[in-house]
mmCIF file of N, CA and C in Angstrom:
data_model
loop_
_atom_site.group_PDB
_atom_site.id
_atom_site.type_symbol
_atom_site.label_atom_id
_atom_site.label_comp_id
_atom_site.label_asym_id
_atom_site.label_seq_id
_atom_site.Cartn_x
_atom_site.Cartn_y
_atom_site.Cartn_z
ATOM 1 N N UNK A 8 103.946 129.500 66.089
ATOM 2 C CA UNK A 8 104.355 129.275 67.499
ATOM 3 C C UNK A 8 105.842 129.733 67.699
ATOM 4 N N UNK A 9 105.920 130.506 68.628
ATOM 5 C CA UNK A 9 107.312 131.102 68.929
ATOM 6 C C UNK A 9 108.216 130.157 69.726
ATOM 7 N N UNK A 10 109.415 130.596 69.840
ATOM 8 C CA UNK A 10 110.488 129.685 70.444
ATOM 9 C C UNK A 10 110.062 129.312 71.944
ATOM 10 N N UNK A 11 109.577 130.242 72.664
ATOM 11 C CA UNK A 11 109.296 129.994 74.106
ATOM 12 C C UNK A 11 108.088 129.112 74.258
ATOM 13 N N UNK A 12 107.160 129.157 73.303
ATOM 14 C CA UNK A 12 105.943 128.182 73.253
ATOM 15 C C UNK A 12 106.448 126.709 72.940
ATOM 16 N N UNK A 13 107.289 126.714 71.960
ATOM 17 C CA UNK A 13 107.765 125.460 71.557
ATOM 18 C C UNK A 13 108.568 124.712 72.563
ATOM 19 N N UNK A 14 109.395 125.532 73.274
ATOM 20 C CA UNK A 14 110.307 125.031 74.423
ATOM 21 C C UNK A 14 109.359 124.636 75.566
ATOM 22 N N UNK A 15 108.438 125.419 75.972
ATOM 23 C CA UNK A 15 107.558 125.121 77.038
ATOM 24 C C UNK A 15 106.815 123.758 76.739
ATOM 25 N N UNK A 16 106.197 123.741 75.544
ATOM 26 C CA UNK A 16 105.394 122.486 75.244
ATOM 27 C C UNK A 16 106.258 121.253 75.103
ATOM 28 N N UNK A 17 107.502 121.369 74.616
ATOM 29 C CA UNK A 17 108.392 120.199 74.510
ATOM 30 C C UNK A 17 108.867 119.732 75.904
ATOM 31 N N UNK A 18 109.196 120.703 76.791
ATOM 32 C CA UNK A 18 109.462 120.349 78.108
ATOM 33 C C UNK A 18 108.337 119.658 78.784
ATOM 34 N N UNK A 19 107.160 120.099 78.599
ATOM 35 C CA UNK A 19 105.916 119.472 79.238
ATOM 36 C C UNK A 19 105.915 117.990 78.859
ATOM 37 N N UNK A 20 106.190 117.722 77.600
ATOM 38 C CA UNK A 20 106.216 116.349 77.104
ATOM 39 C C UNK A 20 107.471 115.582 77.602
ATOM 40 N N UNK A 21 108.600 116.135 77.493
ATOM 41 C CA UNK A 21 109.857 115.452 77.875
ATOM 42 C C UNK A 21 109.908 115.073 79.424
ATOM 43 N N UNK A 22 109.360 116.025 80.152
ATOM 44 C CA UNK A 22 109.324 115.856 81.674
ATOM 45 C C UNK A 22 108.135 114.969 82.203
ATOM 46 N N UNK A 23 107.253 114.569 81.301
ATOM 47 C CA UNK A 23 106.191 113.769 81.706
ATOM 48 C C UNK A 23 105.100 114.365 82.464
ATOM 49 N N UNK A 24 104.849 115.553 82.160
ATOM 50 C CA UNK A 24 103.830 116.349 82.954
ATOM 51 C C UNK A 24 102.422 115.885 82.676
ATOM 52 N N UNK A 25 101.448 116.353 83.319
ATOM 53 C CA UNK A 25 100.036 115.959 83.168
ATOM 54 C C UNK A 25 99.674 116.022 81.633
ATOM 55 N N UNK A 26 99.030 114.987 81.263
ATOM 56 C CA UNK A 26 98.504 114.837 79.904
ATOM 57 C C UNK A 26 99.566 114.633 78.787
ATOM 58 N N UNK A 27 100.793 114.366 79.205
ATOM 59 C CA UNK A 27 101.786 114.124 78.349
ATOM 60 C C UNK A 27 101.818 112.688 77.765
ATOM 61 N N UNK A 28 102.475 112.543 76.580
ATOM 62 C CA UNK A 28 102.483 111.139 76.022
ATOM 63 C C UNK A 28 103.119 110.244 76.935
ATOM 64 N N UNK A 29 104.253 110.572 77.455
ATOM 65 C CA UNK A 29 104.981 109.712 78.320
ATOM 66 C C UNK A 29 104.318 109.357 79.701
ATOM 67 N N UNK A 30 103.585 110.235 80.200
ATOM 68 C CA UNK A 30 102.788 109.916 81.417
ATOM 69 C C UNK A 30 101.687 108.904 81.053
ATOM 70 N N UNK A 31 100.883 109.133 79.969
ATOM 71 C CA UNK A 31 99.946 108.134 79.576
ATOM 72 C C UNK A 31 100.603 106.750 79.211
ATOM 73 N N UNK A 32 101.697 106.858 78.598
ATOM 74 C CA UNK A 32 102.462 105.607 78.429
ATOM 75 C C UNK A 32 102.729 104.827 79.626
ATOM 76 N N UNK A 33 103.249 105.574 80.614
ATOM 77 C CA UNK A 33 103.679 104.917 81.895
ATOM 78 C C UNK A 33 102.430 104.550 82.784
ATOM 79 N N UNK A 34 101.570 105.432 83.034
ATOM 80 C CA UNK A 34 100.520 105.132 83.977
ATOM 81 C C UNK A 34 99.268 104.431 83.366
ATOM 82 N N UNK A 35 98.874 104.744 82.216
ATOM 83 C CA UNK A 35 97.734 104.121 81.564
ATOM 84 C C UNK A 35 98.067 103.079 80.569
ATOM 85 N N UNK A 36 99.349 102.812 80.444
ATOM 86 C CA UNK A 36 99.796 101.774 79.404
ATOM 87 C C UNK A 36 99.172 102.118 78.030
ATOM 88 N N UNK A 37 99.078 103.361 77.686
ATOM 89 C CA UNK A 37 98.337 103.770 76.473
ATOM 90 C C UNK A 37 99.372 104.371 75.445
ATOM 91 N N UNK A 38 99.436 103.734 74.342
ATOM 92 C CA UNK A 38 100.238 104.334 73.170
ATOM 93 C C UNK A 38 99.306 105.037 72.391
ATOM 94 N N UNK A 39 99.468 106.449 72.354
ATOM 95 C CA UNK A 39 98.659 107.334 71.526
ATOM 96 C C UNK A 39 99.427 107.785 70.426
ATOM 97 N N UNK A 40 99.245 107.183 69.190
ATOM 98 C CA UNK A 40 99.985 107.473 68.010
ATOM 99 C C UNK A 40 99.891 108.953 67.606
ATOM 100 N N UNK A 41 98.688 109.496 67.638
ATOM 101 C CA UNK A 41 98.521 110.885 67.343
ATOM 102 C C UNK A 41 99.264 111.849 68.209
ATOM 103 N N UNK A 42 99.227 111.458 69.438
ATOM 104 C CA UNK A 42 99.931 112.335 70.579
ATOM 105 C C UNK A 42 101.427 112.250 70.253
ATOM 106 N N UNK A 43 102.003 111.069 69.982
ATOM 107 C CA UNK A 43 103.496 110.881 69.735
ATOM 108 C C UNK A 43 103.829 111.665 68.519
ATOM 109 N N UNK A 44 103.069 111.676 67.472
ATOM 110 C CA UNK A 44 103.341 112.532 66.262
ATOM 111 C C UNK A 44 103.422 113.978 66.664
ATOM 112 N N UNK A 45 102.516 114.473 67.533
ATOM 113 C CA UNK A 45 102.573 115.839 68.049
ATOM 114 C C UNK A 45 103.928 116.105 68.763
ATOM 115 N N UNK A 46 104.377 115.091 69.515
ATOM 116 C CA UNK A 46 105.672 115.272 70.269
ATOM 117 C C UNK A 46 106.826 115.329 69.122
ATOM 118 N N UNK A 47 106.688 114.496 68.183
ATOM 119 C CA UNK A 47 107.746 114.506 67.033
ATOM 120 C C UNK A 47 107.774 115.953 66.452
ATOM 121 N N UNK A 48 106.671 116.408 66.082
ATOM 122 C CA UNK A 48 106.474 117.691 65.500
ATOM 123 C C UNK A 48 107.165 118.848 66.352
ATOM 124 N N UNK A 49 106.867 118.704 67.642
ATOM 125 C CA UNK A 49 107.500 119.622 68.588
ATOM 126 C C UNK A 49 109.018 119.620 68.563
ATOM 127 N N UNK A 50 109.484 118.331 68.647
ATOM 128 C CA UNK A 50 110.991 118.038 68.525
ATOM 129 C C UNK A 50 111.623 118.647 67.283
ATOM 130 N N UNK A 51 110.982 118.420 66.135
ATOM 131 C CA UNK A 51 111.477 118.990 64.944
ATOM 132 C C UNK A 51 111.504 120.493 64.986
ATOM 133 N N UNK A 52 110.397 121.104 65.376
ATOM 134 C CA UNK A 52 110.407 122.570 65.499
ATOM 135 C C UNK A 52 111.428 123.092 66.425
ATOM 136 N N UNK A 53 111.664 122.435 67.486
ATOM 137 C CA UNK A 53 112.617 122.921 68.568
ATOM 138 C C UNK A 53 113.980 122.813 68.004
ATOM 139 N N UNK A 54 114.333 121.724 67.257
ATOM 140 C CA UNK A 54 115.628 121.478 66.752
ATOM 141 C C UNK A 54 115.907 122.517 65.638
ATOM 142 N N UNK A 55 114.908 122.742 64.889
ATOM 143 C CA UNK A 55 115.090 123.620 63.669
ATOM 144 C C UNK A 55 115.365 125.118 64.158
ATOM 145 N N UNK A 56 114.899 125.451 65.400
ATOM 146 C CA UNK A 56 115.132 126.932 65.783
ATOM 147 C C UNK A 56 116.359 127.046 66.625
ATOM 148 N N UNK A 57 117.160 125.964 66.805
ATOM 149 C CA UNK A 57 118.306 126.022 67.570
ATOM 150 C C UNK A 57 119.477 126.745 66.635
ATOM 151 N N UNK A 58 120.258 127.539 67.330
ATOM 152 C CA UNK A 58 121.470 128.084 66.681
ATOM 153 C C UNK A 58 122.502 127.039 66.676
ATOM 154 N N UNK A 59 123.135 126.797 65.467
ATOM 155 C CA UNK A 59 124.093 125.624 65.301
ATOM 156 C C UNK A 59 125.276 125.677 66.334
ATOM 157 N N UNK A 60 125.667 126.910 66.756
ATOM 158 C CA UNK A 60 126.859 126.908 67.694
ATOM 159 C C UNK A 60 126.406 127.106 69.097
ATOM 160 N N UNK A 61 125.154 127.294 69.333
ATOM 161 C CA UNK A 61 124.675 127.423 70.818
ATOM 162 C C UNK A 61 124.907 126.178 71.554
ATOM 163 N N UNK A 62 125.221 126.252 72.931
ATOM 164 C CA UNK A 62 125.270 125.059 73.754
ATOM 165 C C UNK A 62 123.945 124.569 73.954
ATOM 166 N N UNK A 63 123.869 123.171 74.147
ATOM 167 C CA UNK A 63 122.570 122.513 74.420
ATOM 168 C C UNK A 63 122.267 122.819 75.840
ATOM 169 N N UNK A 64 120.913 122.895 76.029
ATOM 170 C CA UNK A 64 120.302 123.135 77.410
ATOM 171 C C UNK A 64 120.267 121.776 78.040
ATOM 172 N N UNK A 65 120.788 121.715 79.262
ATOM 173 C CA UNK A 65 120.814 120.401 80.016
ATOM 174 C C UNK A 65 119.527 119.782 80.256
ATOM 175 N N UNK A 66 118.582 120.598 80.638
ATOM 176 C CA UNK A 66 117.225 120.001 80.950
ATOM 177 C C UNK A 66 116.542 119.496 79.680
ATOM 178 N N UNK A 67 116.796 120.065 78.534
ATOM 179 C CA UNK A 67 116.167 119.566 77.279
ATOM 180 C C UNK A 67 116.951 118.307 76.845
ATOM 181 N N UNK A 68 118.274 118.425 76.948
ATOM 182 C CA UNK A 68 119.136 117.249 76.577
ATOM 183 C C UNK A 68 118.722 116.072 77.417
ATOM 184 N N UNK A 69 118.636 116.184 78.645
ATOM 185 C CA UNK A 69 118.217 115.124 79.686
ATOM 186 C C UNK A 69 116.785 114.591 79.256
ATOM 187 N N UNK A 70 115.926 115.445 78.803
ATOM 188 C CA UNK A 70 114.628 115.023 78.407
ATOM 189 C C UNK A 70 114.633 114.236 77.174
ATOM 190 N N UNK A 71 115.445 114.573 76.160
ATOM 191 C CA UNK A 71 115.594 113.864 74.892
ATOM 192 C C UNK A 71 116.132 112.437 75.250
ATOM 193 N N UNK A 72 117.175 112.405 76.084
ATOM 194 C CA UNK A 72 117.770 111.155 76.324
ATOM 195 C C UNK A 72 116.878 110.289 77.090
ATOM 196 N N UNK A 73 116.126 110.809 78.047
ATOM 197 C CA UNK A 73 115.164 109.926 78.814
ATOM 198 C C UNK A 73 114.028 109.486 77.921
ATOM 199 N N UNK A 74 113.449 110.409 77.148
ATOM 200 C CA UNK A 74 112.420 110.050 76.249
ATOM 201 C C UNK A 74 112.792 108.788 75.296
ATOM 202 N N UNK A 75 113.944 108.953 74.730
ATOM 203 C CA UNK A 75 114.410 107.960 73.777
ATOM 204 C C UNK A 75 114.510 106.593 74.422
ATOM 205 N N UNK A 76 115.012 106.535 75.632
ATOM 206 C CA UNK A 76 115.242 105.302 76.362
ATOM 207 C C UNK A 76 113.939 104.741 76.926
ATOM 208 N N UNK A 77 113.207 105.605 77.606
ATOM 209 C CA UNK A 77 112.033 105.192 78.405
ATOM 210 C C UNK A 77 110.916 104.626 77.394
ATOM 211 N N UNK A 78 110.706 105.429 76.361
ATOM 212 C CA UNK A 78 109.634 104.944 75.447
ATOM 213 C C UNK A 78 109.879 103.583 74.940
ATOM 214 N N UNK A 79 111.027 103.273 74.425
ATOM 215 C CA UNK A 79 111.290 101.982 73.853
ATOM 216 C C UNK A 79 111.316 100.921 74.994
ATOM 217 N N UNK A 80 111.983 101.167 76.039
ATOM 218 C CA UNK A 80 112.081 100.168 77.210
ATOM 219 C C UNK A 80 110.741 99.792 77.766
ATOM 220 N N UNK A 81 109.948 100.860 77.983
ATOM 221 C CA UNK A 81 108.576 100.636 78.689
ATOM 222 C C UNK A 81 107.575 99.992 77.724
ATOM 223 N N UNK A 82 107.608 100.366 76.445
ATOM 224 C CA UNK A 82 106.634 99.900 75.497
ATOM 225 C C UNK A 82 107.013 98.457 74.812
ATOM 226 N N UNK A 83 108.257 98.053 75.180
ATOM 227 C CA UNK A 83 108.628 96.746 74.724
ATOM 228 C C UNK A 83 108.194 95.591 75.534
ATOM 229 N N UNK A 84 107.746 95.858 76.702
ATOM 230 C CA UNK A 84 107.353 94.799 77.677
ATOM 231 C C UNK A 84 106.029 94.111 77.196
ATOM 232 N N UNK A 85 106.069 92.813 77.400
ATOM 233 C CA UNK A 85 104.971 91.914 76.911
ATOM 234 C C UNK A 85 103.631 92.480 77.500
ATOM 235 N N UNK A 86 103.456 92.925 78.719
ATOM 236 C CA UNK A 86 102.335 93.417 79.299
ATOM 237 C C UNK A 86 101.809 94.672 78.554
ATOM 238 N N UNK A 87 102.765 95.516 78.206
ATOM 239 C CA UNK A 87 102.376 96.710 77.499
ATOM 240 C C UNK A 87 101.878 96.328 76.079
ATOM 241 N N UNK A 88 102.537 95.462 75.444
ATOM 242 C CA UNK A 88 102.241 95.097 74.005
ATOM 243 C C UNK A 88 100.801 94.322 74.009
ATOM 244 N N UNK A 89 100.555 93.602 75.088
ATOM 245 C CA UNK A 89 99.261 92.890 74.976
ATOM 246 C C UNK A 89 98.134 93.908 75.057
ATOM 247 N N UNK A 90 98.312 95.118 75.606
ATOM 248 C CA UNK A 90 97.275 96.196 75.507
ATOM 249 C C UNK A 90 97.366 97.038 74.387
ATOM 250 N N UNK A 91 98.437 97.192 73.724
ATOM 251 C CA UNK A 91 98.727 97.889 72.478
ATOM 252 C C UNK A 91 99.232 97.090 71.382
ATOM 253 N N UNK A 92 98.430 96.326 70.867
ATOM 254 C CA UNK A 92 98.808 95.228 69.956
ATOM 255 C C UNK A 92 99.061 95.771 68.537
ATOM 256 N N UNK A 93 100.108 96.516 68.303
ATOM 257 C CA UNK A 93 100.494 97.106 66.935
ATOM 258 C C UNK A 93 101.476 96.293 66.387
ATOM 259 N N UNK A 94 101.698 96.320 65.045
ATOM 260 C CA UNK A 94 102.662 95.518 64.403
ATOM 261 C C UNK A 94 104.152 95.894 64.907
ATOM 262 N N UNK A 95 104.972 94.900 64.956
ATOM 263 C CA UNK A 95 106.321 95.094 65.367
ATOM 264 C C UNK A 95 107.078 96.113 64.468
ATOM 265 N N UNK A 96 106.744 96.017 63.248
ATOM 266 C CA UNK A 96 107.331 96.912 62.207
ATOM 267 C C UNK A 96 106.930 98.429 62.564
ATOM 268 N N UNK A 97 105.710 98.550 62.970
ATOM 269 C CA UNK A 97 105.317 99.918 63.347
ATOM 270 C C UNK A 97 106.115 100.413 64.628
ATOM 271 N N UNK A 98 106.170 99.526 65.639
ATOM 272 C CA UNK A 98 106.975 100.056 66.824
ATOM 273 C C UNK A 98 108.447 100.373 66.390
ATOM 274 N N UNK A 99 109.089 99.386 65.685
ATOM 275 C CA UNK A 99 110.405 99.616 65.315
ATOM 276 C C UNK A 99 110.658 100.886 64.584
ATOM 277 N N UNK A 100 109.604 101.278 63.654
ATOM 278 C CA UNK A 100 109.768 102.515 62.851
ATOM 279 C C UNK A 100 109.572 103.726 63.859
ATOM 280 N N UNK A 101 108.763 103.523 64.753
ATOM 281 C CA UNK A 101 108.531 104.759 65.782
ATOM 282 C C UNK A 101 109.849 104.893 66.636
ATOM 283 N N UNK A 102 110.424 103.779 67.096
ATOM 284 C CA UNK A 102 111.570 103.865 67.884
ATOM 285 C C UNK A 102 112.742 104.447 67.044
ATOM 286 N N UNK A 103 112.702 104.064 65.833
ATOM 287 C CA UNK A 103 113.904 104.584 64.913
ATOM 288 C C UNK A 103 113.644 106.210 64.747
ATOM 289 N N UNK A 104 112.431 106.581 64.602
ATOM 290 C CA UNK A 104 112.195 108.065 64.529
ATOM 291 C C UNK A 104 112.595 108.756 65.752
ATOM 292 N N UNK A 105 112.309 108.274 66.901
ATOM 293 C CA UNK A 105 112.660 108.810 68.117
ATOM 294 C C UNK A 105 114.223 108.845 68.258
ATOM 295 N N UNK A 106 114.805 107.826 67.868
ATOM 296 C CA UNK A 106 116.366 107.825 67.912
ATOM 297 C C UNK A 106 116.895 108.781 66.940
ATOM 298 N N UNK A 107 116.396 108.929 65.792
ATOM 299 C CA UNK A 107 116.928 109.889 64.747
ATOM 300 C C UNK A 107 116.714 111.294 65.187
ATOM 301 N N UNK A 108 115.529 111.551 65.747
ATOM 302 C CA UNK A 108 115.350 112.985 66.220
ATOM 303 C C UNK A 108 116.271 113.343 67.367
ATOM 304 N N UNK A 109 116.514 112.333 68.229
ATOM 305 C CA UNK A 109 117.405 112.534 69.392
ATOM 306 C C UNK A 109 118.859 112.740 68.850
ATOM 307 N N UNK A 110 119.205 111.940 67.920
ATOM 308 C CA UNK A 110 120.556 112.010 67.236
ATOM 309 C C UNK A 110 120.770 113.417 66.570
ATOM 310 N N UNK A 111 119.743 113.844 65.935
ATOM 311 C CA UNK A 111 119.766 115.192 65.224
ATOM 312 C C UNK A 111 119.903 116.267 66.276
ATOM 313 N N UNK A 112 119.229 116.192 67.423
ATOM 314 C CA UNK A 112 119.338 117.147 68.424
ATOM 315 C C UNK A 112 120.785 117.229 69.058
ATOM 316 N N UNK A 113 121.321 116.106 69.319
ATOM 317 C CA UNK A 113 122.691 116.021 69.959
ATOM 318 C C UNK A 113 123.816 116.323 68.942
ATOM 319 N N UNK A 114 123.702 115.890 67.765
ATOM 320 C CA UNK A 114 124.717 115.953 66.684
ATOM 321 C C UNK A 114 124.651 117.278 65.960
ATOM 322 N N UNK A 115 123.434 117.882 65.870
ATOM 323 C CA UNK A 115 123.259 119.127 64.978
ATOM 324 C C UNK A 115 123.090 118.743 63.466
ATOM 325 N N UNK A 116 123.207 117.534 63.142
ATOM 326 C CA UNK A 116 123.146 117.100 61.788
ATOM 327 C C UNK A 116 121.853 116.221 61.541
ATOM 328 N N UNK A 117 120.940 116.821 60.667
ATOM 329 C CA UNK A 117 119.798 116.033 60.370
ATOM 330 C C UNK A 117 120.137 114.765 59.577
ATOM 331 N N UNK A 118 119.558 113.613 59.972
ATOM 332 C CA UNK A 118 119.999 112.380 59.352
ATOM 333 C C UNK A 118 119.370 112.245 57.894
ATOM 334 N N UNK A 119 118.448 113.138 57.530
ATOM 335 C CA UNK A 119 117.890 113.070 56.239
ATOM 336 C C UNK A 119 118.441 114.332 55.443
ATOM 337 N N UNK A 120 118.271 114.243 54.115
ATOM 338 C CA UNK A 120 118.671 115.407 53.285
ATOM 339 C C UNK A 120 117.725 116.521 53.612
ATOM 340 N N UNK A 121 116.497 116.283 53.795
ATOM 341 C CA UNK A 121 115.496 117.354 54.092
ATOM 342 C C UNK A 121 114.668 116.812 55.336
ATOM 343 N N UNK A 122 114.607 117.828 56.193
ATOM 344 C CA UNK A 122 113.897 117.560 57.525
ATOM 345 C C UNK A 122 112.358 117.031 57.321
ATOM 346 N N UNK A 123 111.863 117.362 56.187
ATOM 347 C CA UNK A 123 110.483 117.026 55.852
ATOM 348 C C UNK A 123 110.343 115.419 55.735
ATOM 349 N N UNK A 124 111.536 114.787 55.555
ATOM 350 C CA UNK A 124 111.494 113.338 55.572
ATOM 351 C C UNK A 124 110.957 112.664 56.925
ATOM 352 N N UNK A 125 111.162 113.398 57.971
ATOM 353 C CA UNK A 125 110.541 112.921 59.275
ATOM 354 C C UNK A 125 109.120 112.829 59.063
ATOM 355 N N UNK A 126 108.423 113.854 58.484
ATOM 356 C CA UNK A 126 107.038 113.853 58.392
ATOM 357 C C UNK A 126 106.481 112.775 57.418
ATOM 358 N N UNK A 127 107.288 112.557 56.386
ATOM 359 C CA UNK A 127 106.930 111.476 55.444
ATOM 360 C C UNK A 127 107.051 110.095 56.061
ATOM 361 N N UNK A 128 107.924 110.020 57.017
ATOM 362 C CA UNK A 128 108.124 108.662 57.622
ATOM 363 C C UNK A 128 106.987 108.446 58.633
ATOM 364 N N UNK A 129 106.648 109.507 59.454
ATOM 365 C CA UNK A 129 105.587 109.160 60.489
ATOM 366 C C UNK A 129 104.273 109.092 59.763
ATOM 367 N N UNK A 130 104.161 109.704 58.566
ATOM 368 C CA UNK A 130 102.881 109.470 57.833
ATOM 369 C C UNK A 130 102.785 108.071 57.253
ATOM 370 N N UNK A 131 103.958 107.457 56.758
ATOM 371 C CA UNK A 131 104.022 106.131 56.336
ATOM 372 C C UNK A 131 103.623 105.214 57.451
ATOM 373 N N UNK A 132 104.109 105.428 58.702
ATOM 374 C CA UNK A 132 103.905 104.569 59.838
ATOM 375 C C UNK A 132 102.421 104.759 60.226
ATOM 376 N N UNK A 133 101.824 105.955 60.088
ATOM 377 C CA UNK A 133 100.408 106.177 60.393
ATOM 378 C C UNK A 133 99.573 105.315 59.394
ATOM 379 N N UNK A 134 99.953 105.274 58.133
ATOM 380 C CA UNK A 134 99.217 104.503 57.164
ATOM 381 C C UNK A 134 99.297 102.990 57.353
ATOM 382 N N UNK A 135 100.454 102.546 57.852
ATOM 383 C CA UNK A 135 100.790 101.164 58.301
ATOM 384 C C UNK A 135 99.902 100.847 59.434
ATOM 385 N N UNK A 136 99.738 101.637 60.374
ATOM 386 C CA UNK A 136 98.865 101.392 61.535
ATOM 387 C C UNK A 136 97.489 101.282 61.207
ATOM 388 N N UNK A 137 96.968 102.197 60.212
ATOM 389 C CA UNK A 137 95.605 102.219 59.771
ATOM 390 C C UNK A 137 95.263 100.938 59.082
ATOM 391 N N UNK A 138 96.249 100.497 58.158
ATOM 392 C CA UNK A 138 95.974 99.276 57.420
ATOM 393 C C UNK A 138 95.919 98.039 58.319
ATOM 394 N N UNK A 139 96.769 98.054 59.334
ATOM 395 C CA UNK A 139 96.813 96.856 60.203
ATOM 396 C C UNK A 139 95.536 96.720 61.232
ATOM 397 N N UNK A 140 94.911 97.878 61.587
ATOM 398 C CA UNK A 140 93.777 97.902 62.478
ATOM 399 C C UNK A 140 92.521 97.875 61.785
ATOM 400 N N UNK A 141 92.423 97.828 60.521
ATOM 401 C CA UNK A 141 91.120 97.778 59.727
ATOM 402 C C UNK A 141 90.741 96.254 59.584
#
């Protein structure tokens, strides 16, 4: 996937366009774990292709900031949680991943020694989710 495709797909998600994770979260009160992991993968790819000294694009920065705050605020409400009854540990882990990805974007410093640690973490949370829903 080239830089333009990554940027276009990430903006689609961050701006809450049709069929985006954030739109389903807001309108349908639906937490789609698989879709959120796809958003995480886009975030990682986007951040990895940035030039370290290049200025941040305001519309992407705004999207990261909004995504980080909105997802946690919206999905923390009791009415949302009653429809998406996942373990608190799972939600906290996913919020932490969103925060860490956003921090990496703004600071330029990956919070892990290896960026692959993000994938290990969302895989760990996927397993937690599967164990809890069986």
